[in-house]
Amino acid sequence: MEGKRTRFQSESQPQSVILLTKIKEFTRALLADLTNGRSPLILIDRFRSYCTLSNSNCFCASDLPCGKELLTLRRKSHAHRLAVMLRVMLIVQKLLQENKHSSKRDIYYTYPSVFLDQSVVDQAINDICILMQCSRHNLNVVSAGNGLIMGWIRFSEGERIFDCISSPNTAHPVPVHVEEVQDIISLAQYILVVEKESVFQRLANDQFCNANHCIVITGRGYPDIPTRRFLRLLVENLCLPAYCLVDCDPYGFDILTTYRFGSMQMAYDTKHLRVPEIQWLGAFPSDSERYFVPNQCLLPLTAEDKRKVEAMLLRCYLEREVPQWRLELQLILQRGVKFEIEALSVHALSFLSESYIPSKIEGKLIM
Amino acid sequence: MADIQSKQEASSSTTFVSNSIFVCKRISYLLVFASARSQKFQCNVRILDYGSVKPIHTLMGLAIGSYHGPTDLSFSSAQKLCLHLISSAYQRCRLSEQICRLAVILTRSSSSHPSLKISISDTGIGSCLEEFQDLRFSSTDVADNWDGVLSLKTTGIGDTEIHNFQINLKGSGSSRITRLTPNTKNGAKFSGSEVCMYSFVSLDLLLADIHTFLQKNVAIQLVAEDCDVPESRYEKVFLTNECKKLPMSASNLELLKSGIEDYVLKHGNNLSNKCNSCFPSWEQRKVGSGEACCTDNRLHIELVMEAAIVISNISMQNTTCFREYGNKTEVLYFKDFSPCTISQSSVKALQSIDWKTYGLNLGGIVEQDDVTLLEWENFPTDTHIDIVLHSYHKQYPTTIPAPRKMSPLVRNLVKKAVKLSLDDLKANHPQAFLSSRAVEIRSYAPDLAKTIAGLILSSSDLDFQGECFSLLGLQSQEVGTEIVENCIEERIVSVIEMNDKKSYNSQEPAPFLFEEDPVEELEFQENDSSPLDF
């Protein structure tokens, strides 16, 4: 009962039919084991987006599984995990047969006493995706998009049309059913991804997109799956450069790496969720000198900040893919200070829109 | 003596005649009893009154009890020596592997000779003198009730004569044993022994001691009568297991198992019959047994440790029967077929057993009324456990090496025998003896079964449903949700029990095929960043 990730699907059948067939095969195999007196053994591939092995040729970049996990009826934790996974699978079966959608939170509240915690449901959904070799949206499990988009783009999601071009500084929600996005038309020259909604609103208020023909997206912190999927869709379809603007602190850096390399939690689906083309526009620790950020705006790193930076420095993809990012991260640690993007507005309210971002792009001060 | 002589000359009997029949008009007291093992032994009870004999035959079971016998061979009273001699006679019967008889006769002949004659005779293998060499009489009280002299008649199956000895337990060295003139057997083939002693002990006191000794024995008939006093006949019968006749070839362990079972059914042999209130059904009792052997050439011993464990489920409706020790487990201990106090090394062995492997949680071991009791934690109120341990030497006579050398040996044997008993129980009743871990896993069986049934029954593919019913052995026509769920749950429980049996016999398969544990990294990632709320 091993889930193999063989990526050729029959295009003649809809994805839901394929998945329903896989659920039946899984159930039948499980039942055959039980009726033949064999202890079920469920193998689940394990994936990761990075490792912390130093000076070794790891395979993290290959998207291949790094190991297998065996679920048996010999451990209580395994029995519990299997019980949760089967319950989620039953719900997924109904969603697919009835062509309905559900959020992770909806699933949690069907059996809160069994699931105990939403992270348990999350793990179960991930396990099912790995076993069925699919993505979350294929299971009709969706989450409300948290991201925002504005700028020189027009597209449709099902019957709904998103005409951002007609008012390029008006925010629109990132579509949830990214697989239904069609008819993408864009007059933009680049895509700007910003970490925080406050920066997004600052740019909108400054009418940033009037003077700069671009698309601006924010994930509002750590980006959710629809935001990451949508960003990947835009980059692939529009072939535009993508820049990322985050705070100069460990959390901003982590969000940057999530966009570029994917997250550990969703490592099994990382090829659909990462944007390897994205570049770091700022803020660098060196920007505080280049753009004269006052000392009182430079905040000292906390102990937790330092631990997080030290942990991130060990990630294999920094040395392998973006050694310059790693140098900047070390600089943050050496200086012992961090600052927010808004600190750059100390000189003028519209400094970001009128000076910082344009000069960075024109001057190629990007990593 | 003359009677024995004359019977041998006439060749009228092939059975060793142990009774000395006194020719006198009145026999004041007569006590006859015997202990025996199942059908291998028969008890002949004789009521002698002016020469008339009324034989009574009773089948006997294995002796089990909690008499606290001596741990060495020194005796402070004739009564205790008497009990020891009975145990020795029993062993000689056991070793002969033939149907044997063991008889004890207490006779007070006349008022002119107030001493009581105590005669212990058996038709087992003949005695050897080593058995009596180690006997000691530790009392120096001038008022003691015995002169320290034993008369021994014994013969082996291959001997041509009956040997006569007089043994002075108060003597030492060469004066201890005196050989008397033997009696010829004239070619007859038989074996047996008789030990006689004269004592001024009270018949009532000795009768009480013997009664206590036999209180928890199985299959004993005890009769006493004073012919001078009408209506004075005393009789008490301990019957063997009435519902389970063991074959002639039953092993010691099977006899032990049957004995403890009978003991439990009769509430510690306080009843004459099985208690029907507590045990309305035979299915509520589970018995396991195990045996461990050890041969130590340096110590010249071959020691056997037997263990039997009874798990009873008492009927919940019954609240009238008194449970002497509540839910605690009484540990009965036997040594060389005699009840005695459990040894400290055995207690330590019981403490060191991994009871949790069998779903049991030992709370502690306590001594109460000179009885060893095991206390349990998280124990169901309708369940009771009884344990019996029995150690014996295979060779005869029994020689006892230094106790210090024996302790580790005994401890290992007890542990092994008890573990084998528990494994025996677990093999036959796996659902009752799942390890604590397996019980936890089994608690998921109903939910797993319900969900799997849901995946089958809620599928819109009827062919798929048909396949699954076929796998489960169900006909499509009779399908109901509950039937499917129960069928799957049985399969899951069966697999969990199978895993539990295997888990201590072989290594559990490694949960990860690679050395690195990716879950740790996943946890690291989750702990290091703020929770993602998609």
Tab-separated table of N, CA and C in Angstrom, chain A residues 1 30 33-34 38-44 69-83 85, chain B residues 437 441-442 444 448 492 495-496 499 503 508-512:
chain	number	residue	atom	x	y	z
A	1	MET	N	0.854	-1.178	0.000
A	1	MET	CA	0.000	0.000	0.000
A	1	MET	C	0.889	1.226	0.000
A	30	LEU	N	-6.776	-1.901	2.390
A	30	LEU	CA	-6.844	-1.936	3.851
A	30	LEU	C	-7.726	-3.088	4.317
A	33	ASP	N	-6.097	-6.529	3.818
A	33	ASP	CA	-5.139	-6.838	4.882
A	33	ASP	C	-5.851	-7.351	6.128
A	34	LEU	N	-6.899	-6.631	6.522
A	34	LEU	CA	-7.588	-7.000	7.757
A	34	LEU	C	-8.249	-8.370	7.638
A	38	ARG	N	-3.640	-9.828	8.186
A	38	ARG	CA	-2.361	-9.125	8.121
A	38	ARG	C	-2.509	-7.767	8.791
A	39	SER	N	-1.475	-7.376	9.495
A	39	SER	CA	-1.504	-6.061	10.119
A	39	SER	C	-1.257	-5.015	9.044
A	40	PRO	N	-2.180	-4.056	8.894
A	40	PRO	CA	-1.994	-3.066	7.830
A	40	PRO	C	-0.700	-2.287	8.022
A	41	LEU	N	-0.074	-1.966	6.909
A	41	LEU	CA	1.171	-1.206	6.923
A	41	LEU	C	1.026	-0.127	5.850
A	42	ILE	N	0.911	1.111	6.289
A	42	ILE	CA	0.665	2.214	5.368
A	42	ILE	C	1.937	3.032	5.269
A	43	LEU	N	2.480	3.115	4.066
A	43	LEU	CA	3.720	3.847	3.847
A	43	LEU	C	3.402	5.228	3.308
A	44	ILE	N	3.901	6.241	3.981
A	44	ILE	CA	3.661	7.620	3.570
A	44	ILE	C	5.011	8.266	3.309
A	69	GLU	N	7.400	7.011	6.065
A	69	GLU	CA	6.891	6.795	7.410
A	69	GLU	C	5.903	5.645	7.352
A	70	LEU	N	5.998	4.750	8.331
A	70	LEU	CA	5.142	3.578	8.366
A	70	LEU	C	4.081	3.763	9.445
A	71	LEU	N	2.830	3.693	9.045
A	71	LEU	CA	1.747	3.693	10.027
A	71	LEU	C	1.294	2.254	10.222
A	72	THR	N	1.261	1.813	11.476
A	72	THR	CA	0.846	0.448	11.777
A	72	THR	C	-0.187	0.472	12.889
A	73	LEU	N	-0.705	-0.707	13.215
A	73	LEU	CA	-1.581	-0.831	14.378
A	73	LEU	C	-0.792	-1.332	15.573
A	74	ARG	N	0.476	-0.950	15.649
A	74	ARG	CA	1.305	-1.367	16.773
A	74	ARG	C	1.588	-0.219	17.728
A	75	ARG	N	1.204	0.975	17.350
A	75	ARG	CA	1.445	2.119	18.223
A	75	ARG	C	0.171	2.909	18.379
A	76	LYS	N	-0.008	3.427	19.568
A	76	LYS	CA	-1.206	4.201	19.831
A	76	LYS	C	-1.235	5.457	18.973
A	77	SER	N	-0.076	6.124	18.843
A	77	SER	CA	-0.045	7.345	18.047
A	77	SER	C	-0.368	7.044	16.587
A	78	HIS	N	0.080	5.909	16.099
A	78	HIS	CA	-0.244	5.532	14.726
A	78	HIS	C	-1.731	5.249	14.581
A	79	ALA	N	-2.299	4.533	15.566
A	79	ALA	CA	-3.729	4.209	15.487
A	79	ALA	C	-4.550	5.493	15.464
A	80	HIS	N	-4.162	6.453	16.299
A	80	HIS	CA	-4.896	7.712	16.336
A	80	HIS	C	-4.766	8.447	15.015
A	81	ARG	N	-3.564	8.485	14.486
A	81	ARG	CA	-3.340	9.197	13.243
A	81	ARG	C	-4.109	8.544	12.101
A	82	LEU	N	-4.148	7.224	12.109
A	82	LEU	CA	-4.899	6.512	11.079
A	82	LEU	C	-6.390	6.785	11.210
A	83	ALA	N	-6.887	6.801	12.447
A	83	ALA	CA	-8.308	7.073	12.656
A	83	ALA	C	-8.669	8.458	12.132
A	85	MET	N	-7.024	10.223	9.853
A	85	MET	CA	-6.864	10.283	8.404
A	85	MET	C	-8.059	9.647	7.698
B	437	ARG	N	-0.395	-1.409	26.278
B	437	ARG	CA	-0.282	-0.680	25.023
B	437	ARG	C	-1.319	-1.158	24.020
B	441	ILE	N	-4.399	0.746	21.945
B	441	ILE	CA	-4.590	0.705	20.496
B	441	ILE	C	-5.975	0.164	20.176
B	442	ARG	N	-6.406	-0.837	20.924
B	442	ARG	CA	-7.707	-1.448	20.642
B	442	ARG	C	-8.848	-0.457	20.834
B	444	TYR	N	-9.171	2.273	19.633
B	444	TYR	CA	-9.458	2.940	18.361
B	444	TYR	C	-10.229	2.041	17.401
B	448	LEU	N	-12.212	3.219	13.949
B	448	LEU	CA	-11.635	2.809	12.669
B	448	LEU	C	-12.642	1.992	11.869
B	492	ILE	N	-10.196	-5.960	13.022
B	492	ILE	CA	-9.177	-5.045	13.550
B	492	ILE	C	-8.681	-5.533	14.903
B	495	VAL	N	-6.353	-8.441	14.577
B	495	VAL	CA	-5.008	-8.068	14.134
B	495	VAL	C	-4.220	-7.444	15.279
B	496	ILE	N	-4.892	-6.624	16.091
B	496	ILE	CA	-4.203	-5.995	17.227
B	496	ILE	C	-3.728	-7.062	18.209
B	499	ASN	N	-0.750	-8.792	16.728
B	499	ASN	CA	0.440	-7.954	16.875
B	499	ASN	C	0.983	-8.023	18.285
B	503	SER	N	4.705	-9.055	19.309
B	503	SER	CA	5.566	-7.902	19.576
B	503	SER	C	6.699	-8.231	20.524
B	508	GLU	N	9.906	-5.223	16.397
B	508	GLU	CA	8.906	-4.468	15.655
B	508	GLU	C	9.589	-3.808	14.464
B	509	PRO	N	8.946	-3.809	13.306
B	509	PRO	CA	9.601	-3.178	12.154
B	509	PRO	C	9.874	-1.708	12.429
B	510	ALA	N	11.012	-1.245	11.957
B	510	ALA	CA	11.404	0.130	12.213
B	510	ALA	C	10.384	1.068	11.587
B	511	PRO	N	9.956	2.100	12.333
B	511	PRO	CA	8.952	3.009	11.774
B	511	PRO	C	9.491	3.864	10.637
B	512	PHE	N	10.808	4.006	10.536
B	512	PHE	CA	11.373	4.797	9.453
B	512	PHE	C	12.397	3.950	8.714
